[in-house]
mmCIF file of C-alpha atoms in Angstrom:
data_model
loop_
_atom_site.group_PDB
_atom_site.id
_atom_site.type_symbol
_atom_site.label_atom_id
_atom_site.label_comp_id
_atom_site.label_asym_id
_atom_site.label_seq_id
_atom_site.Cartn_x
_atom_site.Cartn_y
_atom_site.Cartn_z
ATOM 1 C CA UNK Z 1 -58.029 56.137 -29.678
ATOM 2 C CA UNK Z 2 -56.299 56.669 -33.027
ATOM 3 C CA UNK Z 3 -58.948 59.194 -34.029
ATOM 4 C CA UNK Z 4 -58.547 61.060 -30.743
ATOM 5 C CA UNK Z 5 -54.792 61.264 -31.302
ATOM 6 C CA UNK Z 6 -54.695 61.923 -35.043
ATOM 7 C CA UNK Z 7 -57.575 64.312 -35.709
ATOM 8 C CA UNK Z 8 -59.253 64.678 -32.365
ATOM 9 C CA UNK Z 9 -59.974 67.752 -30.254
ATOM 10 C CA UNK Z 10 -57.413 70.199 -28.996
ATOM 11 C CA UNK Z 11 -57.512 69.111 -25.400
ATOM 12 C CA UNK Z 12 -57.671 71.612 -22.576
ATOM 13 C CA UNK Z 13 -55.736 70.837 -19.377
ATOM 14 C CA UNK Z 14 -57.224 67.627 -18.040
ATOM 15 C CA UNK Z 15 -59.057 66.968 -21.303
ATOM 16 C CA UNK Z 16 -56.986 64.005 -22.398
ATOM 17 C CA UNK Z 17 -57.463 62.433 -18.975
ATOM 18 C CA UNK Z 18 -61.231 62.940 -19.309
ATOM 19 C CA UNK Z 19 -61.254 61.220 -22.729
ATOM 20 C CA UNK Z 20 -59.060 58.386 -21.465
ATOM 21 C CA UNK Z 21 -61.358 57.862 -18.473
ATOM 22 C CA UNK Z 22 -64.366 57.680 -20.808
ATOM 23 C CA UNK Z 23 -62.717 54.922 -22.851
ATOM 24 C CA UNK Z 24 -61.497 52.990 -19.805
ATOM 25 C CA UNK Z 25 -64.888 53.395 -18.142
ATOM 26 C CA UNK Z 26 -66.613 51.777 -21.123
ATOM 27 C CA UNK Z 27 -64.130 48.894 -20.991
ATOM 28 C CA UNK Z 28 -64.731 48.425 -17.257
ATOM 29 C CA UNK Z 29 -68.489 48.333 -17.878
ATOM 30 C CA UNK Z 30 -68.023 45.725 -20.602
ATOM 31 C CA UNK Z 31 -65.805 43.607 -18.363
ATOM 32 C CA UNK Z 32 -68.395 43.862 -15.576
ATOM 33 C CA UNK Z 33 -71.045 42.523 -17.948
ATOM 34 C CA UNK Z 34 -68.846 39.642 -19.125
ATOM 35 C CA UNK Z 35 -68.198 38.633 -15.530
ATOM 36 C CA UNK Z 36 -71.895 38.933 -14.692
ATOM 37 C CA UNK Z 37 -72.896 36.721 -17.608
ATOM 38 C CA UNK Z 38 -70.304 34.158 -16.561
ATOM 39 C CA UNK Z 39 -71.993 33.933 -13.169
ATOM 40 C CA UNK Z 40 -75.559 34.122 -14.489
ATOM 41 C CA UNK Z 41 -75.386 32.403 -17.886
ATOM 42 C CA UNK Z 42 -79.008 31.269 -17.583
ATOM 43 C CA UNK Z 43 -80.295 34.816 -18.202
ATOM 44 C CA UNK Z 44 -79.327 34.573 -21.875
ATOM 45 C CA UNK Z 45 -82.244 32.209 -22.455
ATOM 46 C CA UNK Z 46 -84.715 34.910 -21.374
ATOM 47 C CA UNK Z 47 -85.740 37.138 -24.245
ATOM 48 C CA UNK Z 48 -87.230 40.485 -23.164
ATOM 49 C CA UNK Z 49 -90.806 40.666 -24.480
ATOM 50 C CA UNK Z 50 -92.551 43.737 -25.932
ATOM 51 C CA UNK Z 51 -90.172 46.400 -24.625
ATOM 52 C CA UNK Z 52 -91.585 49.910 -24.688
ATOM 53 C CA UNK Z 53 -88.985 51.962 -26.570
ATOM 54 C CA UNK Z 54 -88.825 55.755 -26.752
ATOM 55 C CA UNK Z 55 -86.899 57.411 -29.558
ATOM 56 C CA UNK Z 56 -86.864 60.616 -31.554
ATOM 57 C CA UNK Z 57 -84.512 63.377 -32.593
ATOM 58 C CA UNK Z 58 -82.756 64.600 -29.424
ATOM 59 C CA UNK Z 59 -84.423 67.426 -27.485
ATOM 60 C CA UNK Z 60 -87.920 66.408 -28.569
ATOM 61 C CA UNK Z 61 -89.166 65.341 -25.137
ATOM 62 C CA UNK Z 62 -87.725 61.835 -24.989
ATOM 63 C CA UNK Z 63 -86.194 62.273 -21.529
ATOM 64 C CA UNK Z 64 -89.251 63.813 -19.853
ATOM 65 C CA UNK Z 65 -91.475 61.131 -21.392
ATOM 66 C CA UNK Z 66 -89.066 58.393 -20.309
ATOM 67 C CA UNK Z 67 -88.882 59.642 -16.715
ATOM 68 C CA UNK Z 68 -92.669 59.961 -16.464
ATOM 69 C CA UNK Z 69 -93.272 56.441 -17.765
ATOM 70 C CA UNK Z 70 -90.660 55.084 -15.353
ATOM 71 C CA UNK Z 71 -92.990 55.960 -12.466
ATOM 72 C CA UNK Z 72 -95.104 52.920 -13.425
ATOM 73 C CA UNK Z 73 -93.995 49.840 -11.425
ATOM 74 C CA UNK Z 74 -94.962 47.483 -14.263
ATOM 75 C CA UNK Z 75 -91.910 48.788 -16.143
ATOM 76 C CA UNK Z 76 -88.215 48.363 -15.457
ATOM 77 C CA UNK Z 77 -85.562 50.608 -16.947
ATOM 78 C CA UNK Z 78 -81.823 51.061 -17.174
ATOM 79 C CA UNK Z 79 -80.924 52.929 -14.009
ATOM 80 C CA UNK Z 80 -77.794 54.971 -14.581
ATOM 81 C CA UNK Z 81 -75.557 53.137 -12.100
ATOM 82 C CA UNK Z 82 -76.518 49.767 -13.580
ATOM 83 C CA UNK Z 83 -75.527 50.917 -17.065
ATOM 84 C CA UNK Z 84 -72.073 51.680 -15.652
ATOM 85 C CA UNK Z 85 -71.826 48.465 -13.612
ATOM 86 C CA UNK Z 86 -74.222 45.927 -15.215
ATOM 87 C CA UNK Z 87 -75.434 43.316 -12.711
ATOM 88 C CA UNK Z 88 -78.715 41.760 -11.582
ATOM 89 C CA UNK Z 89 -80.654 44.669 -10.083
ATOM 90 C CA UNK Z 90 -80.294 44.559 -6.285
ATOM 91 C CA UNK Z 91 -83.187 45.548 -3.981
ATOM 92 C CA UNK Z 92 -83.552 49.320 -4.297
ATOM 93 C CA UNK Z 93 -83.242 49.950 -0.571
ATOM 94 C CA UNK Z 94 -79.691 48.544 -0.671
ATOM 95 C CA UNK Z 95 -78.374 50.637 -3.541
ATOM 96 C CA UNK Z 96 -76.685 53.381 -1.538
ATOM 97 C CA UNK Z 97 -74.585 50.771 0.281
ATOM 98 C CA UNK Z 98 -73.078 49.481 -2.992
ATOM 99 C CA UNK Z 99 -69.598 50.819 -3.748
ATOM 100 C CA UNK Z 100 -70.466 50.845 -7.457
ATOM 101 C CA UNK Z 101 -73.551 53.004 -6.839
ATOM 102 C CA UNK Z 102 -71.468 55.381 -4.736
ATOM 103 C CA UNK Z 103 -68.813 55.566 -7.457
ATOM 104 C CA UNK Z 104 -71.433 56.372 -10.106
ATOM 105 C CA UNK Z 105 -73.024 59.086 -7.974
ATOM 106 C CA UNK Z 106 -69.604 60.598 -7.220
ATOM 107 C CA UNK Z 107 -68.687 60.525 -10.905
ATOM 108 C CA UNK Z 108 -71.874 62.374 -11.821
ATOM 109 C CA UNK Z 109 -71.240 65.010 -9.168
ATOM 110 C CA UNK Z 110 -67.727 65.536 -10.529
ATOM 111 C CA UNK Z 111 -69.108 65.831 -14.064
ATOM 112 C CA UNK Z 112 -71.664 68.455 -13.068
ATOM 113 C CA UNK Z 113 -69.075 70.399 -11.097
ATOM 114 C CA UNK Z 114 -67.108 70.623 -14.353
ATOM 115 C CA UNK Z 115 -70.199 71.571 -16.385
ATOM 116 C CA UNK Z 116 -72.765 72.997 -13.919
ATOM 117 C CA UNK Z 117 -74.932 74.445 -16.676
ATOM 118 C CA UNK Z 118 -75.612 70.880 -17.875
ATOM 119 C CA UNK Z 119 -78.020 70.217 -15.007
ATOM 120 C CA UNK Z 120 -80.576 72.637 -16.436
ATOM 121 C CA UNK Z 121 -80.266 71.084 -19.895
ATOM 122 C CA UNK Z 122 -79.967 67.365 -19.149
ATOM 123 C CA UNK Z 123 -79.699 66.242 -15.543
ATOM 124 C CA UNK Z 124 -78.600 62.663 -14.824
ATOM 125 C CA UNK Z 125 -79.177 60.868 -11.515
ATOM 126 C CA UNK Z 126 -77.540 57.605 -10.444
ATOM 127 C CA UNK Z 127 -80.783 55.952 -9.312
ATOM 128 C CA UNK Z 128 -83.014 57.050 -12.207
ATOM 129 C CA UNK Z 129 -83.432 55.570 -15.678
ATOM 130 C CA UNK Z 130 -80.942 56.566 -18.358
ATOM 131 C CA UNK Z 131 -80.422 55.969 -22.079
ATOM 132 C CA UNK Z 132 -79.557 52.746 -23.910
ATOM 133 C CA UNK Z 133 -76.669 54.787 -25.326
ATOM 134 C CA UNK Z 134 -74.786 54.139 -22.096
ATOM 135 C CA UNK Z 135 -74.837 50.417 -22.944
ATOM 136 C CA UNK Z 136 -74.435 50.708 -26.713
ATOM 137 C CA UNK Z 137 -71.277 52.826 -26.380
ATOM 138 C CA UNK Z 138 -69.512 49.920 -24.668
ATOM 139 C CA UNK Z 139 -68.981 48.257 -28.052
ATOM 140 C CA UNK Z 140 -67.186 51.402 -29.319
ATOM 141 C CA UNK Z 141 -69.420 51.595 -32.388
ATOM 142 C CA UNK Z 142 -71.715 54.387 -31.298
ATOM 143 C CA UNK Z 143 -72.810 57.932 -32.054
ATOM 144 C CA UNK Z 144 -71.760 58.852 -28.523
ATOM 145 C CA UNK Z 145 -68.062 58.923 -29.370
ATOM 146 C CA UNK Z 146 -68.486 61.248 -32.335
ATOM 147 C CA UNK Z 147 -70.811 63.579 -30.456
ATOM 148 C CA UNK Z 148 -68.630 63.696 -27.327
ATOM 149 C CA UNK Z 149 -65.330 64.403 -29.085
ATOM 150 C CA UNK Z 150 -64.271 65.926 -32.389
ATOM 151 C CA UNK Z 151 -63.238 62.746 -34.223
ATOM 152 C CA UNK Z 152 -64.223 63.016 -37.927
ATOM 153 C CA UNK Z 153 -62.051 60.001 -38.799
ATOM 154 C CA UNK Z 154 -64.036 57.902 -36.334
ATOM 155 C CA UNK Z 155 -67.327 59.334 -37.618
ATOM 156 C CA UNK Z 156 -66.515 58.272 -41.182
ATOM 157 C CA UNK Z 157 -65.752 54.751 -39.963
ATOM 158 C CA UNK Z 158 -68.813 54.569 -37.689
ATOM 159 C CA UNK Z 159 -71.256 55.518 -40.449
ATOM 160 C CA UNK Z 160 -70.152 52.504 -42.477
ATOM 161 C CA UNK Z 161 -70.660 50.014 -39.635
ATOM 162 C CA UNK Z 162 -73.597 47.866 -38.566
ATOM 163 C CA UNK Z 163 -74.663 48.395 -34.972
ATOM 164 C CA UNK Z 164 -76.441 45.037 -34.855
ATOM 165 C CA UNK Z 165 -73.718 43.530 -32.597
ATOM 166 C CA UNK Z 166 -74.228 46.440 -30.192
ATOM 167 C CA UNK Z 167 -77.973 45.731 -30.057
ATOM 168 C CA UNK Z 168 -77.328 42.073 -29.319
ATOM 169 C CA UNK Z 169 -75.009 43.246 -26.548
ATOM 170 C CA UNK Z 170 -77.825 45.503 -25.285
ATOM 171 C CA UNK Z 171 -80.193 42.521 -25.138
ATOM 172 C CA UNK Z 172 -77.673 40.534 -23.091
ATOM 173 C CA UNK Z 173 -77.167 43.468 -20.764
ATOM 174 C CA UNK Z 174 -80.830 44.054 -20.010
ATOM 175 C CA UNK Z 175 -81.348 40.314 -19.540
ATOM 176 C CA UNK Z 176 -78.662 40.387 -16.849
ATOM 177 C CA UNK Z 177 -79.874 43.580 -15.168
ATOM 178 C CA UNK Z 178 -83.483 42.366 -15.184
ATOM 179 C CA UNK Z 179 -82.691 38.828 -14.020
ATOM 180 C CA UNK Z 180 -84.635 39.331 -10.765
ATOM 181 C CA UNK Z 181 -87.491 41.241 -12.421
ATOM 182 C CA UNK Z 182 -88.104 39.091 -15.483
ATOM 183 C CA UNK Z 183 -91.885 39.554 -15.260
ATOM 184 C CA UNK Z 184 -91.584 43.323 -15.748
ATOM 185 C CA UNK Z 185 -91.753 45.034 -19.138
ATOM 186 C CA UNK Z 186 -88.612 46.838 -20.223
ATOM 187 C CA UNK Z 187 -88.798 50.608 -20.729
ATOM 188 C CA UNK Z 188 -85.954 51.764 -22.988
ATOM 189 C CA UNK Z 189 -85.010 55.136 -24.427
ATOM 190 C CA UNK Z 190 -82.421 56.323 -26.902
ATOM 191 C CA UNK Z 191 -82.657 58.968 -29.640
ATOM 192 C CA UNK Z 192 -80.082 56.973 -31.597
ATOM 193 C CA UNK Z 193 -82.549 54.134 -32.128
ATOM 194 C CA UNK Z 194 -83.864 56.304 -34.978
ATOM 195 C CA UNK Z 195 -80.710 55.470 -36.914
ATOM 196 C CA UNK Z 196 -80.914 51.776 -36.135
ATOM 197 C CA UNK Z 197 -84.572 50.707 -36.343
ATOM 198 C CA UNK Z 198 -83.766 47.584 -38.431
ATOM 199 C CA UNK Z 199 -81.232 46.441 -35.803
ATOM 200 C CA UNK Z 200 -83.631 47.276 -32.977
ATOM 201 C CA UNK Z 201 -86.403 45.201 -34.554
ATOM 202 C CA UNK Z 202 -84.114 42.311 -35.419
ATOM 203 C CA UNK Z 203 -83.199 41.985 -31.742
ATOM 204 C CA UNK Z 204 -86.586 43.059 -30.308
ATOM 205 C CA UNK Z 205 -89.116 42.126 -33.034
ATOM 206 C CA UNK Z 206 -92.144 42.873 -30.831
ATOM 207 C CA UNK Z 207 -90.913 46.284 -29.644
ATOM 208 C CA UNK Z 208 -93.504 48.996 -28.987
ATOM 209 C CA UNK Z 209 -91.942 52.246 -30.219
ATOM 210 C CA UNK Z 210 -92.947 55.782 -29.272
ATOM 211 C CA UNK Z 211 -91.355 58.335 -31.605
ATOM 212 C CA UNK Z 212 -91.356 61.926 -30.379
ATOM 213 C CA UNK Z 213 -91.441 64.943 -32.687
ATOM 214 C CA UNK Z 214 -90.567 68.635 -32.527
ATOM 215 C CA UNK Z 215 -89.684 71.253 -35.099
ATOM 216 C CA UNK Z 216 -85.978 70.569 -35.764
ATOM 217 C CA UNK Z 217 -85.399 74.322 -35.996
ATOM 218 C CA UNK Z 218 -85.922 74.322 -32.220
ATOM 219 C CA UNK Z 219 -84.484 70.882 -31.443
ATOM 220 C CA UNK Z 220 -81.109 71.080 -33.232
ATOM 221 C CA UNK Z 221 -79.726 74.224 -31.524
ATOM 222 C CA UNK Z 222 -80.794 72.817 -28.156
ATOM 223 C CA UNK Z 223 -78.889 69.601 -28.858
ATOM 224 C CA UNK Z 224 -75.819 71.480 -30.073
ATOM 225 C CA UNK Z 225 -75.848 73.526 -26.881
ATOM 226 C CA UNK Z 226 -75.915 70.421 -24.672
ATOM 227 C CA UNK Z 227 -73.022 68.862 -26.574
ATOM 228 C CA UNK Z 228 -70.990 72.075 -26.438
ATOM 229 C CA UNK Z 229 -71.410 72.173 -22.658
ATOM 230 C CA UNK Z 230 -70.154 68.611 -22.356
ATOM 231 C CA UNK Z 231 -67.246 69.159 -24.756
ATOM 232 C CA UNK Z 232 -65.983 72.102 -22.739
ATOM 233 C CA UNK Z 233 -64.796 69.610 -20.116
ATOM 234 C CA UNK Z 234 -62.231 68.170 -22.535
ATOM 235 C CA UNK Z 235 -61.711 71.104 -24.917
ATOM 236 C CA UNK Z 236 -62.189 74.159 -22.709
ATOM 237 C CA UNK Z 237 -62.891 77.361 -24.620
ATOM 238 C CA UNK Z 238 -61.558 75.842 -27.854
ATOM 239 C CA UNK Z 239 -64.887 74.125 -28.564
ATOM 240 C CA UNK Z 240 -65.868 74.704 -32.199
ATOM 241 C CA UNK Z 241 -69.600 75.364 -31.907
ATOM 242 C CA UNK Z 242 -70.120 75.652 -35.645
ATOM 243 C CA UNK Z 243 -68.486 72.239 -36.140
ATOM 244 C CA UNK Z 244 -70.926 70.779 -33.607
ATOM 245 C CA UNK Z 245 -73.829 72.421 -35.423
ATOM 246 C CA UNK Z 246 -72.720 71.040 -38.810
ATOM 247 C CA UNK Z 247 -72.188 67.528 -37.483
ATOM 248 C CA UNK Z 248 -75.486 67.291 -35.647
ATOM 249 C CA UNK Z 249 -77.474 68.778 -38.508
ATOM 250 C CA UNK Z 250 -76.047 66.183 -40.880
ATOM 251 C CA UNK Z 251 -76.256 63.351 -38.363
ATOM 252 C CA UNK Z 252 -79.902 63.798 -37.416
ATOM 253 C CA UNK Z 253 -81.060 64.663 -40.925
ATOM 254 C CA UNK Z 254 -79.607 61.291 -41.957
ATOM 255 C CA UNK Z 255 -81.281 59.659 -38.955
ATOM 256 C CA UNK Z 256 -84.697 61.097 -39.775
ATOM 257 C CA UNK Z 257 -84.432 59.848 -43.359
ATOM 258 C CA UNK Z 258 -83.283 56.416 -42.189
ATOM 259 C CA UNK Z 259 -86.208 56.165 -39.779
ATOM 260 C CA UNK Z 260 -88.776 57.095 -42.422
ATOM 261 C CA UNK Z 261 -87.337 54.466 -44.764
ATOM 262 C CA UNK Z 262 -87.209 51.801 -42.056
ATOM 263 C CA UNK Z 263 -90.736 52.434 -40.811
ATOM 264 C CA UNK Z 264 -92.100 51.863 -44.312
ATOM 265 C CA UNK Z 265 -91.260 48.161 -43.946
ATOM 266 C CA UNK Z 266 -92.046 47.732 -40.231
ATOM 267 C CA UNK Z 267 -95.473 47.086 -38.662
ATOM 268 C CA UNK Z 268 -97.237 50.439 -38.278
ATOM 269 C CA UNK Z 269 -99.159 49.214 -35.223
ATOM 270 C CA UNK Z 270 -95.864 48.936 -33.340
ATOM 271 C CA UNK Z 271 -95.290 52.699 -33.578
ATOM 272 C CA UNK Z 272 -96.974 55.700 -31.996
ATOM 273 C CA UNK Z 273 -96.038 59.290 -32.851
ATOM 274 C CA UNK Z 274 -96.127 61.938 -30.118
ATOM 275 C CA UNK Z 275 -95.495 65.647 -30.593
ATOM 276 C CA UNK Z 276 -93.539 67.307 -27.816
ATOM 277 C CA UNK Z 277 -96.021 70.202 -27.761
ATOM 278 C CA UNK Z 278 -98.918 67.793 -27.193
ATOM 279 C CA UNK Z 279 -97.028 66.032 -24.407
ATOM 280 C CA UNK Z 280 -96.243 69.326 -22.662
ATOM 281 C CA UNK Z 281 -99.839 70.523 -23.006
ATOM 282 C CA UNK Z 282 -101.377 67.295 -21.675
ATOM 283 C CA UNK Z 283 -98.860 64.829 -20.220
ATOM 284 C CA UNK Z 284 -101.480 62.587 -18.622
ATOM 285 C CA UNK Z 285 -103.549 62.528 -21.799
ATOM 286 C CA UNK Z 286 -100.393 61.521 -23.664
ATOM 287 C CA UNK Z 287 -99.874 58.657 -21.217
ATOM 288 C CA UNK Z 288 -103.428 57.483 -21.872
ATOM 289 C CA UNK Z 289 -102.732 57.473 -25.622
ATOM 290 C CA UNK Z 290 -99.553 55.434 -25.217
ATOM 291 C CA UNK Z 291 -101.098 52.870 -22.888
ATOM 292 C CA UNK Z 292 -104.211 52.547 -25.024
ATOM 293 C CA UNK Z 293 -102.299 52.165 -28.290
ATOM 294 C CA UNK Z 294 -100.052 49.389 -27.004
ATOM 295 C CA UNK Z 295 -102.515 47.760 -24.612
ATOM 296 C CA UNK Z 296 -100.665 48.384 -21.348
ATOM 297 C CA UNK Z 297 -102.738 48.603 -18.178
ATOM 298 C CA UNK Z 298 -102.787 52.008 -16.466
ATOM 299 C CA UNK Z 299 -103.868 51.893 -12.828
ATOM 300 C CA UNK Z 300 -105.312 54.744 -10.784
ATOM 301 C CA UNK Z 301 -102.297 54.550 -8.456
ATOM 302 C CA UNK Z 302 -99.869 54.942 -11.351
ATOM 303 C CA UNK Z 303 -101.895 57.808 -12.797
ATOM 304 C CA UNK Z 304 -101.734 59.627 -9.468
ATOM 305 C CA UNK Z 305 -97.972 59.024 -9.186
ATOM 306 C CA UNK Z 306 -97.553 60.470 -12.675
ATOM 307 C CA UNK Z 307 -99.578 63.548 -11.744
ATOM 308 C CA UNK Z 308 -97.333 64.079 -8.725
ATOM 309 C CA UNK Z 309 -94.201 63.906 -10.881
ATOM 310 C CA UNK Z 310 -95.649 66.343 -13.414
ATOM 311 C CA UNK Z 311 -96.483 68.758 -10.586
ATOM 312 C CA UNK Z 312 -93.000 68.453 -9.075
ATOM 313 C CA UNK Z 313 -91.467 69.088 -12.529
ATOM 314 C CA UNK Z 314 -87.963 67.873 -11.582
ATOM 315 C CA UNK Z 315 -86.691 68.526 -15.117
ATOM 316 C CA UNK Z 316 -86.997 72.279 -14.420
ATOM 317 C CA UNK Z 317 -85.412 72.212 -10.967
ATOM 318 C CA UNK Z 318 -82.104 73.688 -12.150
ATOM 319 C CA UNK Z 319 -83.377 76.641 -14.135
ATOM 320 C CA UNK Z 320 -83.663 77.411 -17.832
ATOM 321 C CA UNK Z 321 -81.461 76.076 -20.611
ATOM 322 C CA UNK Z 322 -80.287 79.114 -22.596
ATOM 323 C CA UNK Z 323 -78.679 79.168 -26.060
ATOM 324 C CA UNK Z 324 -79.019 80.749 -29.498
ATOM 325 C CA UNK Z 325 -79.147 79.315 -33.013
ATOM 326 C CA UNK Z 326 -76.482 81.681 -34.292
ATOM 327 C CA UNK Z 327 -73.691 80.457 -32.016
ATOM 328 C CA UNK Z 328 -73.866 77.061 -33.760
ATOM 329 C CA UNK Z 329 -74.304 78.381 -37.296
ATOM 330 C CA UNK Z 330 -77.702 76.707 -37.530
ATOM 331 C CA UNK Z 331 -79.767 78.834 -39.892
ATOM 332 C CA UNK Z 332 -83.490 77.933 -39.785
ATOM 333 C CA UNK Z 333 -83.696 77.762 -43.588
ATOM 334 C CA UNK Z 334 -80.817 75.266 -43.744
ATOM 335 C CA UNK Z 335 -82.418 73.093 -41.070
ATOM 336 C CA UNK Z 336 -85.785 73.126 -42.828
ATOM 337 C CA UNK Z 337 -84.147 72.180 -46.118
ATOM 338 C CA UNK Z 338 -82.365 69.153 -44.631
ATOM 339 C CA UNK Z 339 -85.446 68.047 -42.689
ATOM 340 C CA UNK Z 340 -88.014 68.853 -45.366
ATOM 341 C CA UNK Z 341 -89.221 65.271 -45.813
ATOM 342 C CA UNK Z 342 -89.332 64.648 -42.073
ATOM 343 C CA UNK Z 343 -91.294 67.846 -41.403
ATOM 344 C CA UNK Z 344 -93.759 67.061 -44.174
ATOM 345 C CA UNK Z 345 -94.202 63.446 -43.077
ATOM 346 C CA UNK Z 346 -95.066 64.433 -39.506
ATOM 347 C CA UNK Z 347 -96.818 67.759 -40.144
ATOM 348 C CA UNK Z 348 -94.221 69.959 -38.466
ATOM 349 C CA UNK Z 349 -94.311 72.920 -40.878
#
């Protein structure tokens, strides 16, 4: 809150209320979890085993991959409304009768009315899986706050912090949400895990990690565009697109370096690298690679359900996501320089 007041964005009308609601919403989510754990303290003794975790620089196919894998009933994920109101997952056919589900759906509709172009870039649905970021932000030590608002003071503080407490909080949260589905494997996704692989593996030592890859010259402007759309809600036309470009270039260049360093000391067999282009060209073949590498069973029924989702292509239902590199000051040469080691390591030149 100090950073928002002292060096934060120049709020548009309604912008300060939007920021305040984001902070209060995270506190409400945290309080909901605390109350849930008070009622269901036994879940803390259940450690999630071999979660399948998707990560990668944003806009490298993590969301499409996550949604496709979520079709498989052997997995359970963090449905959006349960990240907002953590609780043991109720039977799915009762969800629409829950006031908390209704509130989440209404909140999303209000968000997309304020930023309609966001649906084409990154649609979010109350009853579908969402990112771990929605849980991790509830500890207020998260990349989300620095990407959602212009708060350089907060960013400087955040980069010096350990997110290990946030990952322990994540483990508690998924234990509560999955209390009635403890036999199912967790499917988790968050680009920010790239920055925090040591914390992820300390909390989930047997994690199975899929890292997605795409030329950052294409990925970074796409990310900057998504963030600029979201920031317009609080900042209006005062959004500094070049500032967003600079921050995200630095942030994800650091993340890619941190991930390379961390993976050098982590078990290689617990990682699988997937290029976005390969996934787009052959999504079902990519699924076969993932399941084979980690030893998950892939049934004919699940394969057919995945084919149906690919054919429906819900990620493209709202049109094309349009942007340019220039509006964010992201010169290809500068991106390649910062990501040189990453691009060489994963053959992205």
